[in-house]
Short mmCIF file of C-alpha atoms in Angstrom, two decimals:
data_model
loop_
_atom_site.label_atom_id
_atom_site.label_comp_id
_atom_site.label_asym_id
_atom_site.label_seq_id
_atom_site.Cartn_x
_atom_site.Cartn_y
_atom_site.Cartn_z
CA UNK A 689 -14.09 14.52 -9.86
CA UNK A 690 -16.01 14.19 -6.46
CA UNK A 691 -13.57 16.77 -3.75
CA UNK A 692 -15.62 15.04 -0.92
CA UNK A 693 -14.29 11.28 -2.34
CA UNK A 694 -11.01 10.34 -0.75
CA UNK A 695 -8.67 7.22 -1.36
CA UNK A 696 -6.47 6.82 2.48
CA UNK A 697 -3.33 5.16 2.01
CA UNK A 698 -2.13 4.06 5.64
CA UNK A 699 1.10 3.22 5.51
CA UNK A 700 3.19 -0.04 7.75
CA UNK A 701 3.08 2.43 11.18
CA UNK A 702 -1.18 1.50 11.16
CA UNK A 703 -0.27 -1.72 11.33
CA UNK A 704 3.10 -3.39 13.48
CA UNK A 705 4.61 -6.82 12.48
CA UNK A 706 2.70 -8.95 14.99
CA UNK A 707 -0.91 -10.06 15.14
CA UNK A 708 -0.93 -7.97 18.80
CA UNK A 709 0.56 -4.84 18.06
CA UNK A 710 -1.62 -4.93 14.80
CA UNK A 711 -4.85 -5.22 17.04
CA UNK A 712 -3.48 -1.96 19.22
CA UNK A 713 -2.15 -0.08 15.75
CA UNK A 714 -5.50 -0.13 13.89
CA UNK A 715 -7.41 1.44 16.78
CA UNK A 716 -5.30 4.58 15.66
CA UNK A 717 -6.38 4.46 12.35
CA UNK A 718 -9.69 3.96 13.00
CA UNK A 719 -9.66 7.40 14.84
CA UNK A 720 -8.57 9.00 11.66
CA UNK A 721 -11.14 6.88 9.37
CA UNK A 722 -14.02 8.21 11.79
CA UNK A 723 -12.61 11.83 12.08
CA UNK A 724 -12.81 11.92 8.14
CA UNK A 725 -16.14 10.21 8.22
CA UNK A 726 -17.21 12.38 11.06
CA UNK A 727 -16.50 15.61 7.93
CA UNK A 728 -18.71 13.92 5.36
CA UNK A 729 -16.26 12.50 2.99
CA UNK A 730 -16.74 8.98 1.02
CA UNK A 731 -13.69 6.95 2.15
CA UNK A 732 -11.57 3.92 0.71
CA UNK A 733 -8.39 2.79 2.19
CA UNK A 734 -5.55 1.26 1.39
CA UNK A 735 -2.87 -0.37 3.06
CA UNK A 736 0.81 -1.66 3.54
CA UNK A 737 1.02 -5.34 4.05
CA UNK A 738 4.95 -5.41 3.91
CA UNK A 739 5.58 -7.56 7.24
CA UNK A 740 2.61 -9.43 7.48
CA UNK A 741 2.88 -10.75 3.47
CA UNK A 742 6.56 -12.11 4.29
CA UNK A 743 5.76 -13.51 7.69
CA UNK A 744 2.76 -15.22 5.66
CA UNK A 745 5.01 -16.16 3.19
CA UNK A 746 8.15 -17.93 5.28
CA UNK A 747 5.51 -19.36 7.39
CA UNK A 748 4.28 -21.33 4.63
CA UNK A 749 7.71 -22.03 3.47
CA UNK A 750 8.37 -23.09 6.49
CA UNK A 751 5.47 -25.27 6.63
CA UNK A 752 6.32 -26.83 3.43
CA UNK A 753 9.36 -27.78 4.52
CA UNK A 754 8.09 -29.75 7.54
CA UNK A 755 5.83 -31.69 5.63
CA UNK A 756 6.18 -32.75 2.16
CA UNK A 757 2.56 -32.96 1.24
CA UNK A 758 2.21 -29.29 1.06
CA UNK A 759 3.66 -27.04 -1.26
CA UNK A 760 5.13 -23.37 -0.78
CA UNK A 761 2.45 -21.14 -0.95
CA UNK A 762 2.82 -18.97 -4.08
CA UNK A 763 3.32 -14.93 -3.19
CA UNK A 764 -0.30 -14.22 -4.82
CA UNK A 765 -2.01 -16.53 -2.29
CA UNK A 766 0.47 -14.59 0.50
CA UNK A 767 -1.16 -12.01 -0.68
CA UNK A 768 -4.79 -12.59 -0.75
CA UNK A 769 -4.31 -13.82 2.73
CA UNK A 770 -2.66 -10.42 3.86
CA UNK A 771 -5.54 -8.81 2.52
CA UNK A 772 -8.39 -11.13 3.99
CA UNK A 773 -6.40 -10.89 7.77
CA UNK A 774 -5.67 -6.74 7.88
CA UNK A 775 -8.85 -5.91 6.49
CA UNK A 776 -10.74 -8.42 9.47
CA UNK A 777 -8.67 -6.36 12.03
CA UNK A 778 -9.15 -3.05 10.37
CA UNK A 779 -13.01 -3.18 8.97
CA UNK A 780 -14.02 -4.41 12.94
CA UNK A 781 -11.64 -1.64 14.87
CA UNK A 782 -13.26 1.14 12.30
CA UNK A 783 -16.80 -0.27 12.89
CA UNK A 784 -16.16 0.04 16.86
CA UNK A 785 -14.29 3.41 16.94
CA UNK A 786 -17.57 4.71 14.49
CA UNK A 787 -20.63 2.71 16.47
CA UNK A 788 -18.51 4.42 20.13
CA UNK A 789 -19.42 7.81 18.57
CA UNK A 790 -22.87 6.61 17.48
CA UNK A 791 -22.44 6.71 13.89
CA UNK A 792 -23.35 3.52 11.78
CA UNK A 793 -21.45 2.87 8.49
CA UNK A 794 -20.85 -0.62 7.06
CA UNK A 795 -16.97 -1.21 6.53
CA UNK A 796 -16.59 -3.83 3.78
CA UNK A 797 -12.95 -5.34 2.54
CA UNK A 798 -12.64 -6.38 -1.02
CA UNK A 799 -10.06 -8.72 -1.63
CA UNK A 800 -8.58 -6.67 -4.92
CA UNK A 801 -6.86 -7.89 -7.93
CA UNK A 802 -4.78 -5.70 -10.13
CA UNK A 803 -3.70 -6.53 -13.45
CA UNK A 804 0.00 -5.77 -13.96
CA UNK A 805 1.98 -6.17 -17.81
CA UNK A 806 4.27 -9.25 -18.21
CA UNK A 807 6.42 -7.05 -20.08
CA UNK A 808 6.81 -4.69 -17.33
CA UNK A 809 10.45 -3.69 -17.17
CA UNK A 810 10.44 -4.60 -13.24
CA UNK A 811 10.35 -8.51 -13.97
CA UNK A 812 13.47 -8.31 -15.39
CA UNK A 813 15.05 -6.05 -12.51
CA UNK A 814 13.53 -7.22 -9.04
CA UNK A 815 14.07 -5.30 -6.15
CA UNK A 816 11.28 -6.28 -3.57
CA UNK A 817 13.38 -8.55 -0.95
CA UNK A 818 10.98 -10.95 0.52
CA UNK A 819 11.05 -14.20 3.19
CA UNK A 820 13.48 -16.01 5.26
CA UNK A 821 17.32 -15.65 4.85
CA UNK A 822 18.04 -18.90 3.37
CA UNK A 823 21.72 -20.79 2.67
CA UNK A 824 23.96 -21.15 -0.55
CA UNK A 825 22.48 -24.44 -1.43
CA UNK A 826 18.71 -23.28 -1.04
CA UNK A 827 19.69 -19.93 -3.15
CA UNK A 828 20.74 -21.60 -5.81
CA UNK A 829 17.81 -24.27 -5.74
CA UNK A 830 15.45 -20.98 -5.64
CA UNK A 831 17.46 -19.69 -8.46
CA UNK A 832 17.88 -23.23 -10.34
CA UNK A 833 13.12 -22.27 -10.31
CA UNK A 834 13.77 -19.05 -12.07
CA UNK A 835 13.19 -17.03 -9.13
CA UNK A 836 16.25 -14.09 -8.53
CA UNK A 837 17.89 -14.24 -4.94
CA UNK A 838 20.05 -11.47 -3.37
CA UNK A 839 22.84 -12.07 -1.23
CA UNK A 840 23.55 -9.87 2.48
CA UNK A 841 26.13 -10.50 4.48
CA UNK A 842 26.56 -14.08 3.64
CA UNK A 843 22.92 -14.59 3.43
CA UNK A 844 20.93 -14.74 0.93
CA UNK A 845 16.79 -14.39 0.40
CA UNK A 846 14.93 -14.25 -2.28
CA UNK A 847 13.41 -10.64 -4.19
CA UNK A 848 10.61 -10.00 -6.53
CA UNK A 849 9.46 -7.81 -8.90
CA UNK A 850 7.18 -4.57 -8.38
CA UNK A 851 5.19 -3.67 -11.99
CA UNK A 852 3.41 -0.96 -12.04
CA UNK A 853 -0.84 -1.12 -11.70
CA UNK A 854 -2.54 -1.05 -14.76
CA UNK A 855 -6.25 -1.66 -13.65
CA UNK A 856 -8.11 -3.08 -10.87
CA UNK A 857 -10.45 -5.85 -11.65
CA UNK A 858 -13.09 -5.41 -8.72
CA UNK A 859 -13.22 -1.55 -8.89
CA UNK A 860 -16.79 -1.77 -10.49
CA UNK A 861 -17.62 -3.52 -6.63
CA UNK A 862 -15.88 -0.90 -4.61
CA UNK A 863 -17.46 1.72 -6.57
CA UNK A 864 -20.96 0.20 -6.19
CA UNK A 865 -20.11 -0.08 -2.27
CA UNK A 866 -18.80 3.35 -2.00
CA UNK A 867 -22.15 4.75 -3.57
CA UNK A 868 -23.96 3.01 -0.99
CA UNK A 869 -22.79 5.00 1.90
CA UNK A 870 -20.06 2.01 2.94
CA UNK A 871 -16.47 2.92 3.85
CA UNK A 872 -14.72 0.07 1.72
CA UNK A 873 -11.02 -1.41 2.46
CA UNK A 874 -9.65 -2.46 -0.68
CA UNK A 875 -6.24 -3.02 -3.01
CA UNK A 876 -4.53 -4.24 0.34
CA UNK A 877 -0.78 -4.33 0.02
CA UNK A 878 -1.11 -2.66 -3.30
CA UNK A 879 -3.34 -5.50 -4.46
CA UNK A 880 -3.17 -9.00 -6.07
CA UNK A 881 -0.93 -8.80 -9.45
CA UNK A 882 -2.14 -10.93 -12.13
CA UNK A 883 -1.74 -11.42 -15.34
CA UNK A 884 -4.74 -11.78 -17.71
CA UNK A 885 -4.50 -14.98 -19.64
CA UNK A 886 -7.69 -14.74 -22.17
CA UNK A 887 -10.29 -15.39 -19.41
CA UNK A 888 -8.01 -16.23 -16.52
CA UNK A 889 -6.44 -14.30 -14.11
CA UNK A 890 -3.14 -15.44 -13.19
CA UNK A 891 -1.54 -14.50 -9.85
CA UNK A 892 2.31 -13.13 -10.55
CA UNK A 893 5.06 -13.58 -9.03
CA UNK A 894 5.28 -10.12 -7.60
CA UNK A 895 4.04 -7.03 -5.05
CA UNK A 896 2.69 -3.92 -5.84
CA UNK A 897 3.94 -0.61 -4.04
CA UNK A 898 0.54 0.05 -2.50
CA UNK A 899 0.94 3.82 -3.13
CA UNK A 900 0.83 3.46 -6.96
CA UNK A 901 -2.20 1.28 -6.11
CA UNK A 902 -3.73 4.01 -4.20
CA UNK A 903 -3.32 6.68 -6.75
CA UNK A 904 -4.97 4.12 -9.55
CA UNK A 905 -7.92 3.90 -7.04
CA UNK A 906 -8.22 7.83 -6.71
CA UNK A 907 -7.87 7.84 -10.83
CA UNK A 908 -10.59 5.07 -11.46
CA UNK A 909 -12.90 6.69 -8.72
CA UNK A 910 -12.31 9.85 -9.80
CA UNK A 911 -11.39 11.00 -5.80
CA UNK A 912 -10.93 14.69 -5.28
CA UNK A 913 -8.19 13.54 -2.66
CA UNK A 914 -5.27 10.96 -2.40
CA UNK A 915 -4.48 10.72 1.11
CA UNK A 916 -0.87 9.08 2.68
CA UNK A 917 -1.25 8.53 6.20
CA UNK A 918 2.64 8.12 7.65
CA UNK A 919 4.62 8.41 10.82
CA UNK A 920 5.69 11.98 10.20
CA UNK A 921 4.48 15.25 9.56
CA UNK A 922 5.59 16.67 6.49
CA UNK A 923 7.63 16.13 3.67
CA UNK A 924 10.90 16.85 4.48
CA UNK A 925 14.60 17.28 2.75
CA UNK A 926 18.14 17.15 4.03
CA UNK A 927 16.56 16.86 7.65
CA UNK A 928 18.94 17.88 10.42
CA UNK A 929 21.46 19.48 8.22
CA UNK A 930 21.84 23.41 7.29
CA UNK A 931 20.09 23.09 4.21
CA UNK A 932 17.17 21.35 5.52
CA UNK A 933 13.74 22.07 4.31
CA UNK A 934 10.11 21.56 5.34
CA UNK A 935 7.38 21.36 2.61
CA UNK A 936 3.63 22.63 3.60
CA UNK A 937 2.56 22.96 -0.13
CA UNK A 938 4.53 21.87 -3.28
CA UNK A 939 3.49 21.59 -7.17
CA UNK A 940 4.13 18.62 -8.86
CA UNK A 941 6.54 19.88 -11.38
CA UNK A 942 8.64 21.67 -8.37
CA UNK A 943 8.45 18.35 -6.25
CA UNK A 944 9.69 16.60 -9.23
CA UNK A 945 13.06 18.43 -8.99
CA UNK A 946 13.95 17.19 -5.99
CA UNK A 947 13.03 13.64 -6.96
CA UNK A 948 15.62 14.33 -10.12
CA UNK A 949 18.48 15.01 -7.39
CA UNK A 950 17.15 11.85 -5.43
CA UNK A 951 16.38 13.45 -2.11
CA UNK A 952 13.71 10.89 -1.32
CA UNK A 953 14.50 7.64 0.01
CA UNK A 954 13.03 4.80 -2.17
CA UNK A 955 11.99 2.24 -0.05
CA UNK A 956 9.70 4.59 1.98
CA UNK A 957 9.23 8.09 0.54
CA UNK A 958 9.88 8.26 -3.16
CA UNK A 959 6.60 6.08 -3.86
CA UNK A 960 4.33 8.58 -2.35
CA UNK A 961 5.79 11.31 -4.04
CA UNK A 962 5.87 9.76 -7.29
CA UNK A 963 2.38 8.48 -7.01
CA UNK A 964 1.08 11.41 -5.85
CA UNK A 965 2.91 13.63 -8.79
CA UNK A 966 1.21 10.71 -11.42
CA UNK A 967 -2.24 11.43 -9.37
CA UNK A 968 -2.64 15.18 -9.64
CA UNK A 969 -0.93 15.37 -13.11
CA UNK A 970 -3.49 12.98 -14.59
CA UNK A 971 -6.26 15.03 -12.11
CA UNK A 972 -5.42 18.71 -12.30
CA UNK A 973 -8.01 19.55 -10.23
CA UNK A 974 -7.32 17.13 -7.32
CA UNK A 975 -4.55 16.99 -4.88
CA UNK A 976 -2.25 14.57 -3.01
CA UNK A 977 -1.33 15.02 0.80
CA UNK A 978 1.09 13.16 2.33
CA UNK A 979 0.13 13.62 6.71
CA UNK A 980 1.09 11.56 9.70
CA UNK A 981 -1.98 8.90 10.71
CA UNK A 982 -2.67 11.06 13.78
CA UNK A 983 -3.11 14.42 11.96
CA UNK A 984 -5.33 13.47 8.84
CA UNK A 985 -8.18 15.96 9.25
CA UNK A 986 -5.60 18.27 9.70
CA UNK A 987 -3.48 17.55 6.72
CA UNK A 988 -6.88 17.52 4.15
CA UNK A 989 -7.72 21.00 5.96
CA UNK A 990 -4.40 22.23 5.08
CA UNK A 991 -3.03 22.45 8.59
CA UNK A 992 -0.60 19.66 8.84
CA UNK A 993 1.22 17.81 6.33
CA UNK A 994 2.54 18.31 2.70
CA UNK A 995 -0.32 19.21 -0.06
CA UNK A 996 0.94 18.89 -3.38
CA UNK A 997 -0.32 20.10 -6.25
CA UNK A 998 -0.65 20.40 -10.43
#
């Protein structure tokens, strides 16, 4: 285990949902990147594509729809293309913020696949809601495909699975690239999912949570630190009431209590916690920190943030 090898998890407040306030976002988390690279440590990042995949993806539907040539583009290519657009915006704001303080590091994005079981139990119970709202007729054409569709309010839109990462196909590349001094952007939105077919790679029909990617990259690099870069400060429970509390250091198995009695929200902070508890029980000697973007040297220095622990 290297303790000066981090994985950086930024999370959707790095980003916005428009190509604008993504160009103005990333210049904050290129201050971070550089403060971490400014300390010495080897640095990959990972990201949140949540808004930009679904624009991507009812844009194409759209597209599809206006012209019958073209077909709707399936959520793996959505993907790739997430990957390929964040990473342009991210790689060149890091460069600049780096190059300003006269430091010269390339910044490479690999666009990542990660393999992902068929049989994963999360096919069978999607939760991931995805794309335009759509109206009876087109749910039940989406559903007449296979595909499951949720209904709101008298709307409905489609939802996908989210398996669990079971290895990342280019991680020999962004290990090569990390030994070479580079700061490398890769498993984007929590990566491609595919399913190996004997020598094919098949995109899925799917997302991954892109922290249970990031804590397979700190396993398969063998990172002393698995870094979630968020919009607040510190892990906290029952905020605003009596019982409120404020974690600065937690161990895994205590953390895991308050999982049990569902205190963390699952859309945004359960799969940081849970990935960080699978990171630093399969890497006793490492640790997770879960820090707002603007305080990261702080939270890996122990200042700021939630550290947790084996």
């Amino acid at each position: 285990m290297d303790n000066k090898r981090i994985v950086v998890a930024l999370g959707r407040n790095a980003f916005g949902e428009t190509f604008p306030e993504q160009q103005a976002n990333v210049k904050k988390a290129a201050q971070a990147i550089a403060d971490l690279v400014e300390a010495k440590y080897e640095i990959v990042i990972t990201h949140s594509n949540g808004p930009q995949v679904g624009m991507i993806q009812t844009a194409m539907t759209e597209f599809s729809r206006l012209d019958s040539r073209y077909t709707v583009a399936p959520m793996s290519l959505c993907g790739a293309m997430s990957q390929g657009y964040i990473g342009y915006d991210l790689q060149n704001a890091i460069r600049t913020e780096l190059l300003n303080r006269g430091i010269y590091k390339t910044v490479s994005t690999v666009i990542t696949q990660v393999r992902v079981d068929p049989f994963d139990s999360a096919f069978s119970n999607p939760t991931k809601v995805i794309g335009r709202q759509m109206t009876k007729e087109e749910a039940d054409a989406e559903e007449a495909k296979g595909n499951y569709v949720k209904e709101e309010n008298g709307a409905y839109r489609r939802v996908i699975a989210a398996p669990q990462p079971i290895d990342i196909y280019e991680i020999e590349a962004v290990r090569t690239l990390l030994d070479a001094g580079q700061i490398v952007i890769a498993g984007g939105g929590g990566g491609i999912p595919v399913l190996q077919q004997g020598t094919r790679l098949k995109g899925a029909s799917a997302i991954i949570e892109k922290d249970y990617t990031a804590a397979k990259l700190a396993e398969l690099l063998s990172a002393g630190t698995l870094l979630f870069l968020t919009a607040y400060d510190r892990l906290t429970i029952e905020a605003g009431t009596p019982k409120e509390r404020v974690f600065d250091k937690i161990s895994a198995s205590e953390l895991k209590k308050y999982i049990d009695a569902g205190h963390f929200p699952a859309i945004t902070t359960f799969p940081k916690v849970d990935a960080s508890i699978r990171f630093v029980s399969a890497f006793p000697d490492g640790k997770a920190v879960i820090a707002n973007l603007e305080k990261a040297k702080e939270g890996l220095a122990g200042k700021s943030g939630t550290t947790i622990t084996a």
